[in-house]
Short mmCIF file of C-alpha atoms in Angstrom, two decimals:
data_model
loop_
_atom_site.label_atom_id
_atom_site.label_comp_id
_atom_site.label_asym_id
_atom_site.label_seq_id
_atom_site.Cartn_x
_atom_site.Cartn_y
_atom_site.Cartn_z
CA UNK A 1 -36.40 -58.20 8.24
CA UNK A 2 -36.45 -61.60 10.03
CA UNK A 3 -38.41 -63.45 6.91
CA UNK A 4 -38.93 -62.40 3.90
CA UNK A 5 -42.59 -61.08 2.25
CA UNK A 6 -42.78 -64.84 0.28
CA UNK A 7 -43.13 -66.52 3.24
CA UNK A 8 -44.98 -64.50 5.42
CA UNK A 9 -48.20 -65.99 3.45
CA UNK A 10 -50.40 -67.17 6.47
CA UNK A 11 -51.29 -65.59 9.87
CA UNK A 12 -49.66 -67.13 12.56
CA UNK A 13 -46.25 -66.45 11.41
CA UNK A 14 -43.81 -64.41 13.78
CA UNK A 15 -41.59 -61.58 12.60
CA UNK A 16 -39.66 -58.57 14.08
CA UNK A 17 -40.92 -55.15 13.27
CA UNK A 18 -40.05 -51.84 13.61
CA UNK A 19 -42.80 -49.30 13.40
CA UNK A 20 -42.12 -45.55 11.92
CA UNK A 21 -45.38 -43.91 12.05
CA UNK A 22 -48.80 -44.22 13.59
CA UNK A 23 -51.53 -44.55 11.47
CA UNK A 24 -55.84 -43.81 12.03
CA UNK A 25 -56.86 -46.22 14.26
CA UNK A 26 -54.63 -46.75 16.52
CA UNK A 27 -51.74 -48.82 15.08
CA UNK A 28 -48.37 -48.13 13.78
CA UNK A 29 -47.14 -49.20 10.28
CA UNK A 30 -44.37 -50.77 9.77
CA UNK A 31 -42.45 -52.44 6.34
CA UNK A 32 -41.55 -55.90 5.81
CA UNK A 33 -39.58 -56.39 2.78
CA UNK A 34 -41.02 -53.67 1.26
CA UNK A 35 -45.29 -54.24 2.35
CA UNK A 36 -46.89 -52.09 4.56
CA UNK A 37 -47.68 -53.83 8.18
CA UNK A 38 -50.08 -52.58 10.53
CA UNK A 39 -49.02 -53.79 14.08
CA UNK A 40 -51.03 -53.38 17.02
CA UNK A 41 -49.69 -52.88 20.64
CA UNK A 42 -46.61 -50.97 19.47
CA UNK A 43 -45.14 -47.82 19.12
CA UNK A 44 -43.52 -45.87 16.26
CA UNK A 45 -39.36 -46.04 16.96
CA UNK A 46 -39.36 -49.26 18.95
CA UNK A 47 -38.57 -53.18 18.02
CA UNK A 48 -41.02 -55.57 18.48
CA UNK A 49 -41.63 -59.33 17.48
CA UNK A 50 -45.31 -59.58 16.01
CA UNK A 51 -47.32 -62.14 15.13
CA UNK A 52 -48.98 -62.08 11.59
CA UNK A 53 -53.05 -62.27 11.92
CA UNK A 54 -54.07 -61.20 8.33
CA UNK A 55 -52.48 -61.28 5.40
CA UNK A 56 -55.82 -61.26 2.95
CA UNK A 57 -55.09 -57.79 1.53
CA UNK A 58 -52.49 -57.57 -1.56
CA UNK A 59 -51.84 -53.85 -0.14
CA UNK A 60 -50.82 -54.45 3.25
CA UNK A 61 -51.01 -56.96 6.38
CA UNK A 62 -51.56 -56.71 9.91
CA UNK A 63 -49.80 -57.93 12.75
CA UNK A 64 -49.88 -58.35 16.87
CA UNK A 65 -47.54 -57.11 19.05
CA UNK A 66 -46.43 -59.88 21.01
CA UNK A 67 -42.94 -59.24 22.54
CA UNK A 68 -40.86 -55.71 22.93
CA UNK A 69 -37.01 -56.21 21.53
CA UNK A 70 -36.16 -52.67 22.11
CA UNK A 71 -38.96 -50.52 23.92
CA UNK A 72 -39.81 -46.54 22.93
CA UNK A 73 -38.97 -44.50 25.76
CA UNK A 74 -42.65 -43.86 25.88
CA UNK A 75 -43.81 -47.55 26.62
CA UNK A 76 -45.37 -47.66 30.36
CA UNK A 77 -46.83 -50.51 32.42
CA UNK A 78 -50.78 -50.50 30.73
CA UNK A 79 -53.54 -49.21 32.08
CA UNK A 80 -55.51 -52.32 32.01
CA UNK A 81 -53.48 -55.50 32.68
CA UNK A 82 -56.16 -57.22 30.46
CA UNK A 83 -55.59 -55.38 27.17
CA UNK A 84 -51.92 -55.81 28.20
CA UNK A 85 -48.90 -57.17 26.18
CA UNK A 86 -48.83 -59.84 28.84
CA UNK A 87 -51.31 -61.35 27.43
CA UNK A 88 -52.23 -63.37 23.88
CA UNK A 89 -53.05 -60.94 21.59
CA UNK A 90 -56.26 -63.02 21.32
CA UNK A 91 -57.07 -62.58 24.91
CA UNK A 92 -56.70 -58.83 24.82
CA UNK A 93 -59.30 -56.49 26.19
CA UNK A 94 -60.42 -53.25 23.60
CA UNK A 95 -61.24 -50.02 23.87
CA UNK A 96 -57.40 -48.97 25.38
CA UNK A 97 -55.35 -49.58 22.51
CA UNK A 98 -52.95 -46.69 23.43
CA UNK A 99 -53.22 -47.54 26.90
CA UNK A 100 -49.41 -48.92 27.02
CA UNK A 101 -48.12 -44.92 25.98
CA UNK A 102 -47.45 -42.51 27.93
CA UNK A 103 -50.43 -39.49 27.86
CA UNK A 104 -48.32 -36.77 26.66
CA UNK A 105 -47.06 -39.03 23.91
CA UNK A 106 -50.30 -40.38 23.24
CA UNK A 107 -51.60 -37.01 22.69
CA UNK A 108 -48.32 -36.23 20.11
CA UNK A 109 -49.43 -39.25 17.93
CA UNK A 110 -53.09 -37.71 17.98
CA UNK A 111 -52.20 -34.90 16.55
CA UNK A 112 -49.63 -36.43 14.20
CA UNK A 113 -52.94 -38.54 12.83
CA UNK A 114 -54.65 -34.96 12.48
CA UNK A 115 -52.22 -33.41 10.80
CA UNK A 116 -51.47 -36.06 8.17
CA UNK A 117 -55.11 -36.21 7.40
CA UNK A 118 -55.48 -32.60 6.94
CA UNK A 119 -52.37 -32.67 4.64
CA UNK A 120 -53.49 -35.70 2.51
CA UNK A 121 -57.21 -35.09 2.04
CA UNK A 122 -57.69 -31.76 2.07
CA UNK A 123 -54.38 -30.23 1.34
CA UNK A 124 -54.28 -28.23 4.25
CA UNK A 125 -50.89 -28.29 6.43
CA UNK A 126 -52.20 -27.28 9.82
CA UNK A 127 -49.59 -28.94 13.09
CA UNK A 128 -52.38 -28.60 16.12
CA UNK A 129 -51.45 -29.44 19.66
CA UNK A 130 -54.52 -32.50 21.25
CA UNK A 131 -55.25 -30.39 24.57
CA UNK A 132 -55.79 -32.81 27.69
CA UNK A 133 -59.04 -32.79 30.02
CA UNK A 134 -59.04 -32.07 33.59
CA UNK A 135 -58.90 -36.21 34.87
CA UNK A 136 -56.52 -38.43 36.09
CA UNK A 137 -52.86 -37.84 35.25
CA UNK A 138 -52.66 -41.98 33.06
CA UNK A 139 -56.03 -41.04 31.63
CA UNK A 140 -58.23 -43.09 33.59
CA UNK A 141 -61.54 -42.77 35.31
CA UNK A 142 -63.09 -40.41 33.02
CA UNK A 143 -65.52 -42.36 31.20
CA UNK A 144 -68.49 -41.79 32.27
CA UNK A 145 -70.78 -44.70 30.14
CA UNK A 146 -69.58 -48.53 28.69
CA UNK A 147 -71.29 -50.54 26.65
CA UNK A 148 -70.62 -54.56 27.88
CA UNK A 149 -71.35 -57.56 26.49
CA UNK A 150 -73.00 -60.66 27.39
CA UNK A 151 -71.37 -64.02 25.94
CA UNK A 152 -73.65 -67.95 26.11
CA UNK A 153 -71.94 -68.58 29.42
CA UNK A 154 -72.86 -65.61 31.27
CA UNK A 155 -69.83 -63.69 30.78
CA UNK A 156 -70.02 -60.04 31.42
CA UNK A 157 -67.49 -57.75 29.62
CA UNK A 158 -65.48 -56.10 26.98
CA UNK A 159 -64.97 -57.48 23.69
CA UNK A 160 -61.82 -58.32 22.68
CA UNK A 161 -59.82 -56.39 20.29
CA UNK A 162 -60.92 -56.56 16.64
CA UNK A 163 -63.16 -59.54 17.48
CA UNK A 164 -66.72 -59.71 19.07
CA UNK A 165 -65.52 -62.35 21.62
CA UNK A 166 -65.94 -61.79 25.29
CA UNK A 167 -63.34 -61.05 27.78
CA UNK A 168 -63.01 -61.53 31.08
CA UNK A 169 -62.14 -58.51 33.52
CA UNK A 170 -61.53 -57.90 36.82
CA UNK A 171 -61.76 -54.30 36.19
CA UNK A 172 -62.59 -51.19 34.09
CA UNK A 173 -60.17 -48.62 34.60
CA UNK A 174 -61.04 -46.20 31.78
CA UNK A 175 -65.23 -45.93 33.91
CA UNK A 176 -65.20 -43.82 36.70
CA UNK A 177 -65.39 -45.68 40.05
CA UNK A 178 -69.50 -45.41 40.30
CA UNK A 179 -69.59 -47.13 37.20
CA UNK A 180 -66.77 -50.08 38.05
CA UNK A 181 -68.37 -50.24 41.38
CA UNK A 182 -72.26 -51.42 39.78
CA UNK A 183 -70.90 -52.91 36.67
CA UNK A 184 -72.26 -56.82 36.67
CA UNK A 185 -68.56 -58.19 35.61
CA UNK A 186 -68.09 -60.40 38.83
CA UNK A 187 -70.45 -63.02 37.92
CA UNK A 188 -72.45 -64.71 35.58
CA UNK A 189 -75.41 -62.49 34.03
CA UNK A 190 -78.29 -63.54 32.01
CA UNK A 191 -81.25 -61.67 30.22
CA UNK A 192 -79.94 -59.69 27.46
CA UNK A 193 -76.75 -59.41 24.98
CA UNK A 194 -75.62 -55.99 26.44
CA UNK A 195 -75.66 -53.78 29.65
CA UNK A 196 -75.02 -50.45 29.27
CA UNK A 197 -73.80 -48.89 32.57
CA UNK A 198 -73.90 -45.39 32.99
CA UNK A 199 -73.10 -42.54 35.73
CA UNK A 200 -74.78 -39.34 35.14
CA UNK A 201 -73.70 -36.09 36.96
CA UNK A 202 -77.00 -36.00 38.35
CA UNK A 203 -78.47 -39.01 40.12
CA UNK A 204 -76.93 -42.53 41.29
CA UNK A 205 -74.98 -44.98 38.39
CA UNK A 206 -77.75 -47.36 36.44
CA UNK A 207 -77.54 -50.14 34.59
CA UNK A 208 -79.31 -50.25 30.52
CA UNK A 209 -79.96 -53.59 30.21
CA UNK A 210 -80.61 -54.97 26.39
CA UNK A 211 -83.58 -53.12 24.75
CA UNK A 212 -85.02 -52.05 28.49
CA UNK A 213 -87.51 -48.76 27.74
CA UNK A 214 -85.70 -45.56 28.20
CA UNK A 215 -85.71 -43.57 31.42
CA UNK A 216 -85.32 -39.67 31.61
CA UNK A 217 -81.98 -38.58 33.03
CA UNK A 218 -80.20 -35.41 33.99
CA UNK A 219 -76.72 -33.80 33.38
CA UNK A 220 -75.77 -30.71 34.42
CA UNK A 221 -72.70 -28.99 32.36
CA UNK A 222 -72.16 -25.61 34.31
CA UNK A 223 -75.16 -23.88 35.44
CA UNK A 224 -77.70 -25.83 33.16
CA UNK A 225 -79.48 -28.90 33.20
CA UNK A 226 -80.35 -31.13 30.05
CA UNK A 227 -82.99 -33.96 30.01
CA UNK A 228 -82.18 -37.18 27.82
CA UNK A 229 -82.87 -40.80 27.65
CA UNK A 230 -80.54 -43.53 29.88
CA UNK A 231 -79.92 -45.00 26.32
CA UNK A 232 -79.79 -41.54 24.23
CA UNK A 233 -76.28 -39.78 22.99
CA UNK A 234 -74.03 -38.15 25.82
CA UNK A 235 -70.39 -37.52 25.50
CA UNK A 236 -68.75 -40.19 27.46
CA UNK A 237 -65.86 -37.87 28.88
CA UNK A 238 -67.20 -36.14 32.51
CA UNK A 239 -65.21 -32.94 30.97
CA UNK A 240 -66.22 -33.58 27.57
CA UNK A 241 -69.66 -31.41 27.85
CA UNK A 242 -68.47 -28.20 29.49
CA UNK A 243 -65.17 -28.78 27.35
CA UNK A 244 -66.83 -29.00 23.77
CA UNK A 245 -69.48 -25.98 24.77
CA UNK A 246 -66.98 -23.81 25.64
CA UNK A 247 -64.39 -24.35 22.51
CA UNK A 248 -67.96 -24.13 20.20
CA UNK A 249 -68.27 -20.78 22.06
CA UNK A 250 -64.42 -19.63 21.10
CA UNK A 251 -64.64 -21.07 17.88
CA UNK A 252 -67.63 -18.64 16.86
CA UNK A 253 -66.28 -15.43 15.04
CA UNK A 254 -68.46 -12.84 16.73
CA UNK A 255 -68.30 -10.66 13.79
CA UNK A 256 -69.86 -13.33 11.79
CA UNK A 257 -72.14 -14.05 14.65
CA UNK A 258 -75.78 -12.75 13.95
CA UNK A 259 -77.92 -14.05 16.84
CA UNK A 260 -81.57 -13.03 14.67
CA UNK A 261 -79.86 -14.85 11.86
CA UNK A 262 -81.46 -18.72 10.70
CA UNK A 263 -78.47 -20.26 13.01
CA UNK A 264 -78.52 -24.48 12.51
CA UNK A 265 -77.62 -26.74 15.28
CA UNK A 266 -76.92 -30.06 12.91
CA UNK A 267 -76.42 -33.54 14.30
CA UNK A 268 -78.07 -31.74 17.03
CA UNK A 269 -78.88 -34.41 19.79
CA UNK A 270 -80.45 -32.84 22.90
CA UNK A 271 -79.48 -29.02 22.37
CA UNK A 272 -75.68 -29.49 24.14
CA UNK A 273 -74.17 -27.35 21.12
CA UNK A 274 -77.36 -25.19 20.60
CA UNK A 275 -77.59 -24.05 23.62
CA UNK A 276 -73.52 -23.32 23.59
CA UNK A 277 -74.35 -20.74 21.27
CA UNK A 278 -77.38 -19.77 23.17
CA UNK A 279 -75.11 -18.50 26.14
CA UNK A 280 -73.06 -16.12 23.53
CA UNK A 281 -76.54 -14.53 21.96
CA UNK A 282 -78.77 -14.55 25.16
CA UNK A 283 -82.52 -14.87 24.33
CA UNK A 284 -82.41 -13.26 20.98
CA UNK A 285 -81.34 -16.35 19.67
CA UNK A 286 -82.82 -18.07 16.87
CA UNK A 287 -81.86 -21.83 16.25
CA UNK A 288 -82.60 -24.94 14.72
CA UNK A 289 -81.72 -27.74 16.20
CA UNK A 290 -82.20 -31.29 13.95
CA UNK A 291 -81.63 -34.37 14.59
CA UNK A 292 -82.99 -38.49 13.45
CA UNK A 293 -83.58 -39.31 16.70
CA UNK A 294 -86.94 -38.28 17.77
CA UNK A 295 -86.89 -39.01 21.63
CA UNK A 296 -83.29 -36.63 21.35
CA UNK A 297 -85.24 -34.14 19.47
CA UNK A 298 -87.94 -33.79 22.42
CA UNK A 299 -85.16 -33.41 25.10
CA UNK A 300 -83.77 -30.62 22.64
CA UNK A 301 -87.19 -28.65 22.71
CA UNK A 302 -87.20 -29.05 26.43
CA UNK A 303 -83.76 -28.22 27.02
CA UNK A 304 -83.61 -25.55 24.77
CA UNK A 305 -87.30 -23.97 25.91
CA UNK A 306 -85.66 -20.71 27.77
CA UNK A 307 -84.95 -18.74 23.79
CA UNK A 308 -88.44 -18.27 22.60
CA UNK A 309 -86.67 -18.44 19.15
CA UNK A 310 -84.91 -21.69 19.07
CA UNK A 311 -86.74 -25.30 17.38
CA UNK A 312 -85.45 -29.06 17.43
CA UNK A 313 -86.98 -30.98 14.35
CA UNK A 314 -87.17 -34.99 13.76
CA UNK A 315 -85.49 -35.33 10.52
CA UNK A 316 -82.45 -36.70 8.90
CA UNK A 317 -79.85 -33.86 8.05
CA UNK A 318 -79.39 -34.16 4.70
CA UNK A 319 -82.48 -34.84 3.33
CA UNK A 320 -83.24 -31.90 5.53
CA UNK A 321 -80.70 -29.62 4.17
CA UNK A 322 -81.44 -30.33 0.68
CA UNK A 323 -84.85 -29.25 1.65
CA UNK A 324 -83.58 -25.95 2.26
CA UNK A 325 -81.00 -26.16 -0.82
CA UNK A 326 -84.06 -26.78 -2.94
CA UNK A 327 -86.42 -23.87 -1.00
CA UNK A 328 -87.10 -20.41 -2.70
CA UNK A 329 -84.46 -17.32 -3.07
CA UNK A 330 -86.03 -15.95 0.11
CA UNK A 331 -86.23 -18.50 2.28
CA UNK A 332 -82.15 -19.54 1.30
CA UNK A 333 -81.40 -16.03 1.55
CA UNK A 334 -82.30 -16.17 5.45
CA UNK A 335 -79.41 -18.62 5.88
CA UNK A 336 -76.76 -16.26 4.10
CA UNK A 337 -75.80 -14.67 7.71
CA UNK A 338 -76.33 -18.14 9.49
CA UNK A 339 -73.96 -19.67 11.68
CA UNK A 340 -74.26 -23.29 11.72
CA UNK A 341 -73.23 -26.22 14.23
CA UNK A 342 -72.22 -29.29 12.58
CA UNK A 343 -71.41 -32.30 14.86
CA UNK A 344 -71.66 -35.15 12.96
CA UNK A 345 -71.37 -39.33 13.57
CA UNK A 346 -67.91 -40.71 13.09
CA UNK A 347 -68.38 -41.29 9.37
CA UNK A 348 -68.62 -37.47 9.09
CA UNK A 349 -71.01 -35.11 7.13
CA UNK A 350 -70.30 -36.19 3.75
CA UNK A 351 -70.22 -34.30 0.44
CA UNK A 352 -73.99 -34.34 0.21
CA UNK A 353 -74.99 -32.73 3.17
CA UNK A 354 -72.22 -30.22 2.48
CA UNK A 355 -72.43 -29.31 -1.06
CA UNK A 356 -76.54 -29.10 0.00
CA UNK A 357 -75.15 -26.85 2.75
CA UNK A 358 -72.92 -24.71 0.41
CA UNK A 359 -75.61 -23.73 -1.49
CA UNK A 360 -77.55 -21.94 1.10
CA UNK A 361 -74.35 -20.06 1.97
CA UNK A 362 -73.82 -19.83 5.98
CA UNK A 363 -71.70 -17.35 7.01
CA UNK A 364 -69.53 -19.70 8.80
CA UNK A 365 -69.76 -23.37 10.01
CA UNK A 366 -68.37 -24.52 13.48
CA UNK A 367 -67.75 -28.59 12.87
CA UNK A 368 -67.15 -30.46 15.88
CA UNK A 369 -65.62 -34.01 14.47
CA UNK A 370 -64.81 -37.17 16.28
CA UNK A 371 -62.70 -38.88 13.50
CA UNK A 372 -59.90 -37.03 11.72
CA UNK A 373 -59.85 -38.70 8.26
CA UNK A 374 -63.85 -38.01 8.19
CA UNK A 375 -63.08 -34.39 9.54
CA UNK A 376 -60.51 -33.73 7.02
CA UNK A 377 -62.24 -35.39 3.92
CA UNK A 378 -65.13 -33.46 4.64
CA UNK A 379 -62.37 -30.19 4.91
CA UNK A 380 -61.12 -30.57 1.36
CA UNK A 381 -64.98 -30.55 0.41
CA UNK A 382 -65.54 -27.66 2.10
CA UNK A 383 -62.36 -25.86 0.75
CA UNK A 384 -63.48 -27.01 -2.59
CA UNK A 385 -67.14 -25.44 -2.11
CA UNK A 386 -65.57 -22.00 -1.13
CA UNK A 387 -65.43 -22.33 2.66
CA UNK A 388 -61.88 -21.95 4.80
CA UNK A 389 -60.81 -23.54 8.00
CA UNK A 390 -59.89 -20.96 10.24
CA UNK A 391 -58.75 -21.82 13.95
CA UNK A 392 -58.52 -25.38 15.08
CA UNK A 393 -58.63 -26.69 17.87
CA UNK A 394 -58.24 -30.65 19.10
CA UNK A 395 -59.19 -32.30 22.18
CA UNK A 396 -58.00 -35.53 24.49
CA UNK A 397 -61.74 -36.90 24.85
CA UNK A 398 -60.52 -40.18 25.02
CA UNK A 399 -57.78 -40.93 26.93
CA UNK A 400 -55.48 -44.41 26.27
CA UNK A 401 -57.57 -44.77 23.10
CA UNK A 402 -56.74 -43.70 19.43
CA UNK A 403 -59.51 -41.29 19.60
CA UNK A 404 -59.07 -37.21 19.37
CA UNK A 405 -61.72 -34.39 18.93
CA UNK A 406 -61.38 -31.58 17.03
CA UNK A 407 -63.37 -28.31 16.67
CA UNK A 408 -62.65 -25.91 13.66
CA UNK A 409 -64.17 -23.01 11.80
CA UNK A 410 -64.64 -22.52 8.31
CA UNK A 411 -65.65 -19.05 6.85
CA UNK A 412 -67.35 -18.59 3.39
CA UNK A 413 -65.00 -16.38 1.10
CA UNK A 414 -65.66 -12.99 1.69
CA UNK A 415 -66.11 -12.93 5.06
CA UNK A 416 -62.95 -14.37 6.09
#
């Protein structure tokens, strides 16, 4: 390359590039003289000259895209001229750091991140295809809540990528147009550090501002309506609901499926998921639904009211689990023809919660997962604990992000 690794020792420093691979979280890697460089704004098979911004770590650096030598075929104009290469990499809008690829490409690298993950942490070589959401064809418009923030001066908006500095915008292309059209970005605002602005499918767009007390709200996915708070969980994606319910449905074996059985909604918000599985058992259902969040966990009892045999409890999941882990042979035995929901945050369930799990012995577990590396650390546990992934399934939530979906099965051994 350009210079060479002994003098690339402080950020600041500009050096041509030329990515091979994407890596979790959104950036390619690249080599200079032999170290691993994470460069932003690029895309693996093109030339770029980036600008060094941290060089801290002995393992690898990381670097700014600031000028294209030799574009990938799958570079467009962005989304969102302020997150675009235009601009300083300082002065760059987040939150659409694959907004300068091409969807359909966009949704290759997604799955390339899947698959590697699968492969390194849980052994498992499983190529799955990211399936798009109805939307816009460049991926905008489809978010249906933003958090912004408020800077000293009054300044309404993003932060910046990587930083917690304000930036300016004259738009939000990634909101749908209710919320860009009430979003407080056009002048100075004062009163709190953030402003959530939301648009639910029932009822006008609303603004969250700061710690403001919650307010019920409705959304509708298909023929049902769910109660939460303004503030409370909701996927962001106006597809994302009816999207997630329905591949929770598919992803059920019915032959494992036993409606009267001690079924677990975990992670389980306001009931979306639970009452996914409702509409495959009908009232004989029996659920659980927990969840931390206690207003989420009232919603749940409310929305989930209609099966006599389904429950939403205030608790943290694996303290909750281990409650069961630790119960009495008959009480664990309840569980052995469960099917349980997992949907947890981005960090994943973690070992305890499953190995806690594991030992209650669910007939299968449907995991919904947010982050691939979590999803497929948390796959090699469950391998390891006797469990198998079956079909998997991932999904374009998040448009001109580096953010994918997936929903897989795992099956205890002996009932695969």
């Amino acid at each position: 390359m350009s210079r060479s690794s002994e003098k690339a020792q402080s950020p600041g420093l500009e050096v041509e590039l030329e990515p091979q691979r994407i890596a979790h979280g959104g950036v390619s890697v690249a080599r200079l003289d032999g170290r691993v460089v994470f460069v932003a704004d690029a895309i693996p098979g093109e030339r770029v000259l980036a600008r060094i911004t941290d060089d801290s770590k002995p393992s690898f650096w990381r670097a700014e895209t600031v000028r294209v030598i030799e574009p990938s075929p799958h570079r467009r104009p962005h989304v969102w001229p302020e997150a675009a290469l235009e601009r300083d990499p300082d002065d760059r809008a987040g939150g659409a750091e694959f907004g300068h690829i091409a969807n359909e490409h966009q949704r290759e690298l997604k799955a390339a991140v899947l698959a590697e993950a699968l492969q390194r942490f849980a052994g498992i070589e499983r190529p799955t295809e990211v399936e798009a959401l109805p939307g816009e064809a460049d991926g905008t418009r489809w978010r249906t809540r933003v958090r912004l923030h408020v800077d000293a001066d009054g300044t309404v908006g993003p932060y910046a990528a990587r930083s917690h500095r304000v930036i300016r915008t004259a738009g939000l292309p990634l909101v749908t147009a209710a919320i860009e059209e009430i979003a407080p970005i056009r002048e100075p605002f004062a009163g709190a550090d953030t402003v959530d602005v939301l648009a639910p499918s029932e009822g006008e767009a609303r603004l969250v501002i700061g710690r403001q007390a919650p307010t019920a709200i409705r959304e509708r996915v298909g023929g049902r309506e769910f109660r939460l708070d303004d503030g409370g969980f909701w996927q962001v994606h106006a597809a994302a609901p009816e999207t997630l319910s329905a591949a929770v449905r598919d992803a059920v074996d019915p032959d494992l499926f036993d409606p009267r059985a001690a079924n677990l909604d975990l992670y389980g918000g306001v009931g979306l998921l639970a009452a996914a599985l409702g509409d495959l058992a009908g009232p004989a259902l029996r659920i659980t639904s927990v969840e931390s969040d206690a207003r989420a966990t009232e919603h749940a009892a409310g929305n989930l009211a209609e099966w006599v045999g389904a429950r939403a409890e205030t608790a943290r999941v694996e303290r909750w689990v281990r409650g069961l882990a630790d119960a009495g042979a008959a009480e664990r035995a309840r569980l052995a023809d469960a099917t349980v929901i997992l949907d947890p945050p981005r960090s994943g369930a973690g070992r305890a919660v499953l190995e806690a799990l594991a030992e209650v012995r669910p007939a299968q577990i449907v995991y919904v997962a947010c982050d691939p590396v979590a999803f497929a650390r948390d796959a090699g546990t469950l391998a390891g604990l006797g469990y198998t992934l079956g079909p998997l399934r991932a999904f374009d939530l998040f448009p001109n992000t580096h953010h994918v979906e997936a929903v897989g099965r795992f099956v205890r051994e002996g009932h695969a």
